[in-house]
Amino acid sequence: MTAVKDKGMIASFSKKGTPSNNACIEAFWSNFKRETINLIRKKDLSFDKVKEIITSYIHFYNYEREMQVLDGMAPLEYKNYYQKNPDLKPFIIKPQRKKMRRYYQ
């Protein structure tokens, strides 16, 4: 935790056993593991390899990964689209508890 504070950041944690408190990041890490780490043999994962995978995936996720919830756009494409078209109102993503519950069961 000291390293986090040294960088001027604040650590935030959800209560244990409550993934719905932070569903967006839980979904991100679930997708990340399914699309990267789980496809590689564990013995082939060095610290440097994991660091490289994380860096590449975050770039891919933000710039290339099309998302149905963002109207088929990547996150930065979605953001830029609505910044260039201020007359359009971006839709708000509202959690759907039924679907979320089904996902975590």
mmCIF file with all atom_site columns, C-alpha atoms in Angstrom:
data_model
loop_
_atom_site.group_PDB
_atom_site.id
_atom_site.type_symbol
_atom_site.label_atom_id
_atom_site.label_alt_id
_atom_site.label_comp_id
_atom_site.label_asym_id
_atom_site.label_entity_id
_atom_site.label_seq_id
_atom_site.pdbx_PDB_ins_code
_atom_site.Cartn_x
_atom_site.Cartn_y
_atom_site.Cartn_z
_atom_site.occupancy
_atom_site.B_iso_or_equiv
_atom_site.pdbx_formal_charge
_atom_site.auth_seq_id
_atom_site.auth_comp_id
_atom_site.auth_asym_id
_atom_site.auth_atom_id
_atom_site.pdbx_PDB_model_num
ATOM 1   C CA . MET A 1 1   ? 0.000   0.000   0.000   1.00 0.00 ? 1   MET A CA 1
ATOM 2   C CA . THR A 1 2   ? 2.939   2.334   0.576   1.00 0.00 ? 2   THR A CA 1
ATOM 3   C CA . ALA A 1 3   ? 3.856   2.245   -3.126  1.00 0.00 ? 3   ALA A CA 1
ATOM 4   C CA . VAL A 1 4   ? 0.310   3.281   -3.993  1.00 0.00 ? 4   VAL A CA 1
ATOM 5   C CA . LYS A 1 5   ? 0.408   6.215   -1.561  1.00 0.00 ? 5   LYS A CA 1
ATOM 6   C CA . ASP A 1 6   ? 3.897   7.207   -2.763  1.00 0.00 ? 6   ASP A CA 1
ATOM 7   C CA . LYS A 1 7   ? 2.460   7.648   -6.267  1.00 0.00 ? 7   LYS A CA 1
ATOM 8   C CA . GLY A 1 8   ? -0.317  9.885   -4.909  1.00 0.00 ? 8   GLY A CA 1
ATOM 9   C CA . MET A 1 9   ? -3.022  7.303   -5.557  1.00 0.00 ? 9   MET A CA 1
ATOM 10  C CA . ILE A 1 10  ? -5.816  6.039   -3.344  1.00 0.00 ? 10  ILE A CA 1
ATOM 11  C CA . ALA A 1 11  ? -6.492  2.306   -3.100  1.00 0.00 ? 11  ALA A CA 1
ATOM 12  C CA . SER A 1 12  ? -10.125 1.275   -3.193  1.00 0.00 ? 12  SER A CA 1
ATOM 13  C CA . PHE A 1 13  ? -11.509 -2.121  -2.268  1.00 0.00 ? 13  PHE A CA 1
ATOM 14  C CA . SER A 1 14  ? -14.973 -3.640  -2.290  1.00 0.00 ? 14  SER A CA 1
ATOM 15  C CA . LYS A 1 15  ? -16.221 -5.792  0.546   1.00 0.00 ? 15  LYS A CA 1
ATOM 16  C CA . LYS A 1 16  ? -15.206 -9.422  0.211   1.00 0.00 ? 16  LYS A CA 1
ATOM 17  C CA . GLY A 1 17  ? -17.792 -11.484 -1.662  1.00 0.00 ? 17  GLY A CA 1
ATOM 18  C CA . THR A 1 18  ? -19.542 -8.506  -3.275  1.00 0.00 ? 18  THR A CA 1
ATOM 19  C CA . PRO A 1 19  ? -18.367 -8.439  -6.906  1.00 0.00 ? 19  PRO A CA 1
ATOM 20  C CA . SER A 1 20  ? -21.441 -6.465  -7.935  1.00 0.00 ? 20  SER A CA 1
ATOM 21  C CA . ASN A 1 21  ? -20.069 -3.461  -5.992  1.00 0.00 ? 21  ASN A CA 1
ATOM 22  C CA . ASN A 1 22  ? -17.508 -3.033  -8.744  1.00 0.00 ? 22  ASN A CA 1
ATOM 23  C CA . ALA A 1 23  ? -19.068 -4.928  -11.635 1.00 0.00 ? 23  ALA A CA 1
ATOM 24  C CA . CYS A 1 24  ? -17.301 -3.015  -14.412 1.00 0.00 ? 24  CYS A CA 1
ATOM 25  C CA . ILE A 1 25  ? -13.784 -3.813  -13.243 1.00 0.00 ? 25  ILE A CA 1
ATOM 26  C CA . GLU A 1 26  ? -14.797 -7.379  -12.328 1.00 0.00 ? 26  GLU A CA 1
ATOM 27  C CA . ALA A 1 27  ? -16.031 -7.826  -15.906 1.00 0.00 ? 27  ALA A CA 1
ATOM 28  C CA . PHE A 1 28  ? -12.823 -6.277  -17.272 1.00 0.00 ? 28  PHE A CA 1
ATOM 29  C CA . TRP A 1 29  ? -10.584 -8.694  -15.344 1.00 0.00 ? 29  TRP A CA 1
ATOM 30  C CA . SER A 1 30  ? -12.810 -11.642 -16.238 1.00 0.00 ? 30  SER A CA 1
ATOM 31  C CA . ASN A 1 31  ? -12.529 -10.777 -19.939 1.00 0.00 ? 31  ASN A CA 1
ATOM 32  C CA . PHE A 1 32  ? -8.813  -10.115 -19.581 1.00 0.00 ? 32  PHE A CA 1
ATOM 33  C CA . LYS A 1 33  ? -8.127  -13.531 -18.057 1.00 0.00 ? 33  LYS A CA 1
ATOM 34  C CA . ARG A 1 34  ? -10.383 -15.363 -20.521 1.00 0.00 ? 34  ARG A CA 1
ATOM 35  C CA . GLU A 1 35  ? -8.850  -13.610 -23.550 1.00 0.00 ? 35  GLU A CA 1
ATOM 36  C CA . THR A 1 36  ? -5.191  -13.736 -22.464 1.00 0.00 ? 36  THR A CA 1
ATOM 37  C CA . ILE A 1 37  ? -3.855  -15.448 -19.348 1.00 0.00 ? 37  ILE A CA 1
ATOM 38  C CA . ASN A 1 38  ? -6.079  -18.536 -19.541 1.00 0.00 ? 38  ASN A CA 1
ATOM 39  C CA . LEU A 1 39  ? -4.804  -19.203 -23.078 1.00 0.00 ? 39  LEU A CA 1
ATOM 40  C CA . ILE A 1 40  ? -1.183  -19.524 -21.954 1.00 0.00 ? 40  ILE A CA 1
ATOM 41  C CA . ARG A 1 41  ? 0.398   -22.350 -19.974 1.00 0.00 ? 41  ARG A CA 1
ATOM 42  C CA . LYS A 1 42  ? 1.095   -21.113 -16.457 1.00 0.00 ? 42  LYS A CA 1
ATOM 43  C CA . LYS A 1 43  ? 4.718   -22.268 -16.568 1.00 0.00 ? 43  LYS A CA 1
ATOM 44  C CA . ASP A 1 44  ? 5.292   -19.955 -19.564 1.00 0.00 ? 44  ASP A CA 1
ATOM 45  C CA . LEU A 1 45  ? 4.176   -16.864 -17.610 1.00 0.00 ? 45  LEU A CA 1
ATOM 46  C CA . SER A 1 46  ? 7.104   -14.873 -16.278 1.00 0.00 ? 46  SER A CA 1
ATOM 47  C CA . PHE A 1 47  ? 6.645   -11.507 -14.558 1.00 0.00 ? 47  PHE A CA 1
ATOM 48  C CA . ASP A 1 48  ? 7.864   -9.710  -17.691 1.00 0.00 ? 48  ASP A CA 1
ATOM 49  C CA . LYS A 1 49  ? 5.505   -11.730 -19.912 1.00 0.00 ? 49  LYS A CA 1
ATOM 50  C CA . VAL A 1 50  ? 2.499   -10.896 -17.695 1.00 0.00 ? 50  VAL A CA 1
ATOM 51  C CA . LYS A 1 51  ? 3.503   -7.216  -17.686 1.00 0.00 ? 51  LYS A CA 1
ATOM 52  C CA . GLU A 1 52  ? 3.718   -7.269  -21.500 1.00 0.00 ? 52  GLU A CA 1
ATOM 53  C CA . ILE A 1 53  ? 0.327   -9.020  -21.774 1.00 0.00 ? 53  ILE A CA 1
ATOM 54  C CA . ILE A 1 54  ? -1.343  -6.486  -19.461 1.00 0.00 ? 54  ILE A CA 1
ATOM 55  C CA . THR A 1 55  ? 0.108   -3.501  -21.339 1.00 0.00 ? 55  THR A CA 1
ATOM 56  C CA . SER A 1 56  ? -0.917  -4.910  -24.726 1.00 0.00 ? 56  SER A CA 1
ATOM 57  C CA . TYR A 1 57  ? -4.388  -5.891  -23.558 1.00 0.00 ? 57  TYR A CA 1
ATOM 58  C CA . ILE A 1 58  ? -5.155  -2.477  -22.043 1.00 0.00 ? 58  ILE A CA 1
ATOM 59  C CA . HIS A 1 59  ? -4.199  -0.844  -25.352 1.00 0.00 ? 59  HIS A CA 1
ATOM 60  C CA . PHE A 1 60  ? -6.300  -3.377  -27.281 1.00 0.00 ? 60  PHE A CA 1
ATOM 61  C CA . TYR A 1 61  ? -9.239  -2.946  -24.882 1.00 0.00 ? 61  TYR A CA 1
ATOM 62  C CA . ASN A 1 62  ? -9.271  0.851   -25.136 1.00 0.00 ? 62  ASN A CA 1
ATOM 63  C CA . TYR A 1 63  ? -8.480  1.288   -28.841 1.00 0.00 ? 63  TYR A CA 1
ATOM 64  C CA . GLU A 1 64  ? -9.651  -1.834  -30.679 1.00 0.00 ? 64  GLU A CA 1
ATOM 65  C CA . ARG A 1 65  ? -12.024 -4.065  -28.696 1.00 0.00 ? 65  ARG A CA 1
ATOM 66  C CA . GLU A 1 66  ? -15.522 -3.392  -30.000 1.00 0.00 ? 66  GLU A CA 1
ATOM 67  C CA . MET A 1 67  ? -18.193 -3.546  -27.320 1.00 0.00 ? 67  MET A CA 1
ATOM 68  C CA . GLN A 1 68  ? -21.851 -4.224  -27.868 1.00 0.00 ? 68  GLN A CA 1
ATOM 69  C CA . VAL A 1 69  ? -22.792 -1.974  -24.950 1.00 0.00 ? 69  VAL A CA 1
ATOM 70  C CA . LEU A 1 70  ? -20.931 0.911   -26.652 1.00 0.00 ? 70  LEU A CA 1
ATOM 71  C CA . ASP A 1 71  ? -22.858 0.508   -29.895 1.00 0.00 ? 71  ASP A CA 1
ATOM 72  C CA . GLY A 1 72  ? -20.108 -1.635  -31.435 1.00 0.00 ? 72  GLY A CA 1
ATOM 73  C CA . MET A 1 73  ? -17.337 0.892   -30.767 1.00 0.00 ? 73  MET A CA 1
ATOM 74  C CA . ALA A 1 74  ? -14.124 0.631   -28.757 1.00 0.00 ? 74  ALA A CA 1
ATOM 75  C CA . PRO A 1 75  ? -14.114 2.795   -25.578 1.00 0.00 ? 75  PRO A CA 1
ATOM 76  C CA . LEU A 1 76  ? -11.924 5.596   -26.964 1.00 0.00 ? 76  LEU A CA 1
ATOM 77  C CA . GLU A 1 77  ? -13.754 5.566   -30.283 1.00 0.00 ? 77  GLU A CA 1
ATOM 78  C CA . TYR A 1 78  ? -17.031 5.953   -28.344 1.00 0.00 ? 78  TYR A CA 1
ATOM 79  C CA . LYS A 1 79  ? -15.628 8.797   -26.244 1.00 0.00 ? 79  LYS A CA 1
ATOM 80  C CA . ASN A 1 80  ? -14.225 10.621  -29.298 1.00 0.00 ? 80  ASN A CA 1
ATOM 81  C CA . TYR A 1 81  ? -17.451 10.175  -31.253 1.00 0.00 ? 81  TYR A CA 1
ATOM 82  C CA . TYR A 1 82  ? -19.528 11.896  -28.594 1.00 0.00 ? 82  TYR A CA 1
ATOM 83  C CA . GLN A 1 83  ? -16.937 14.618  -28.020 1.00 0.00 ? 83  GLN A CA 1
ATOM 84  C CA . LYS A 1 84  ? -16.982 15.460  -31.751 1.00 0.00 ? 84  LYS A CA 1
ATOM 85  C CA . ASN A 1 85  ? -20.791 15.389  -31.828 1.00 0.00 ? 85  ASN A CA 1
ATOM 86  C CA . PRO A 1 86  ? -21.852 17.435  -28.783 1.00 0.00 ? 86  PRO A CA 1
ATOM 87  C CA . ASP A 1 87  ? -25.468 17.630  -29.989 1.00 0.00 ? 87  ASP A CA 1
ATOM 88  C CA . LEU A 1 88  ? -25.802 13.886  -29.535 1.00 0.00 ? 88  LEU A CA 1
ATOM 89  C CA . LYS A 1 89  ? -26.517 12.627  -26.067 1.00 0.00 ? 89  LYS A CA 1
ATOM 90  C CA . PRO A 1 90  ? -24.513 9.505   -25.177 1.00 0.00 ? 90  PRO A CA 1
ATOM 91  C CA . PHE A 1 91  ? -26.578 6.781   -23.622 1.00 0.00 ? 91  PHE A CA 1
ATOM 92  C CA . ILE A 1 92  ? -26.012 5.942   -19.988 1.00 0.00 ? 92  ILE A CA 1
ATOM 93  C CA . ILE A 1 93  ? -25.140 2.348   -19.197 1.00 0.00 ? 93  ILE A CA 1
ATOM 94  C CA . LYS A 1 94  ? -27.419 1.194   -16.405 1.00 0.00 ? 94  LYS A CA 1
ATOM 95  C CA . PRO A 1 95  ? -26.670 -2.048  -14.548 1.00 0.00 ? 95  PRO A CA 1
ATOM 96  C CA . GLN A 1 96  ? -29.289 -4.724  -14.947 1.00 0.00 ? 96  GLN A CA 1
ATOM 97  C CA . ARG A 1 97  ? -29.432 -6.627  -11.690 1.00 0.00 ? 97  ARG A CA 1
ATOM 98  C CA . LYS A 1 98  ? -31.164 -9.719  -13.074 1.00 0.00 ? 98  LYS A CA 1
ATOM 99  C CA . LYS A 1 99  ? -28.516 -10.271 -15.730 1.00 0.00 ? 99  LYS A CA 1
ATOM 100 C CA . MET A 1 100 ? -25.730 -9.486  -13.281 1.00 0.00 ? 100 MET A CA 1
ATOM 101 C CA . ARG A 1 101 ? -27.057 -12.001 -10.747 1.00 0.00 ? 101 ARG A CA 1
ATOM 102 C CA . ARG A 1 102 ? -27.341 -14.663 -13.418 1.00 0.00 ? 102 ARG A CA 1
ATOM 103 C CA . TYR A 1 103 ? -23.753 -13.998 -14.488 1.00 0.00 ? 103 TYR A CA 1
ATOM 104 C CA . TYR A 1 104 ? -22.330 -14.474 -10.999 1.00 0.00 ? 104 TYR A CA 1
ATOM 105 C CA . GLN A 1 105 ? -24.283 -17.624 -10.112 1.00 0.00 ? 105 GLN A CA 1
#
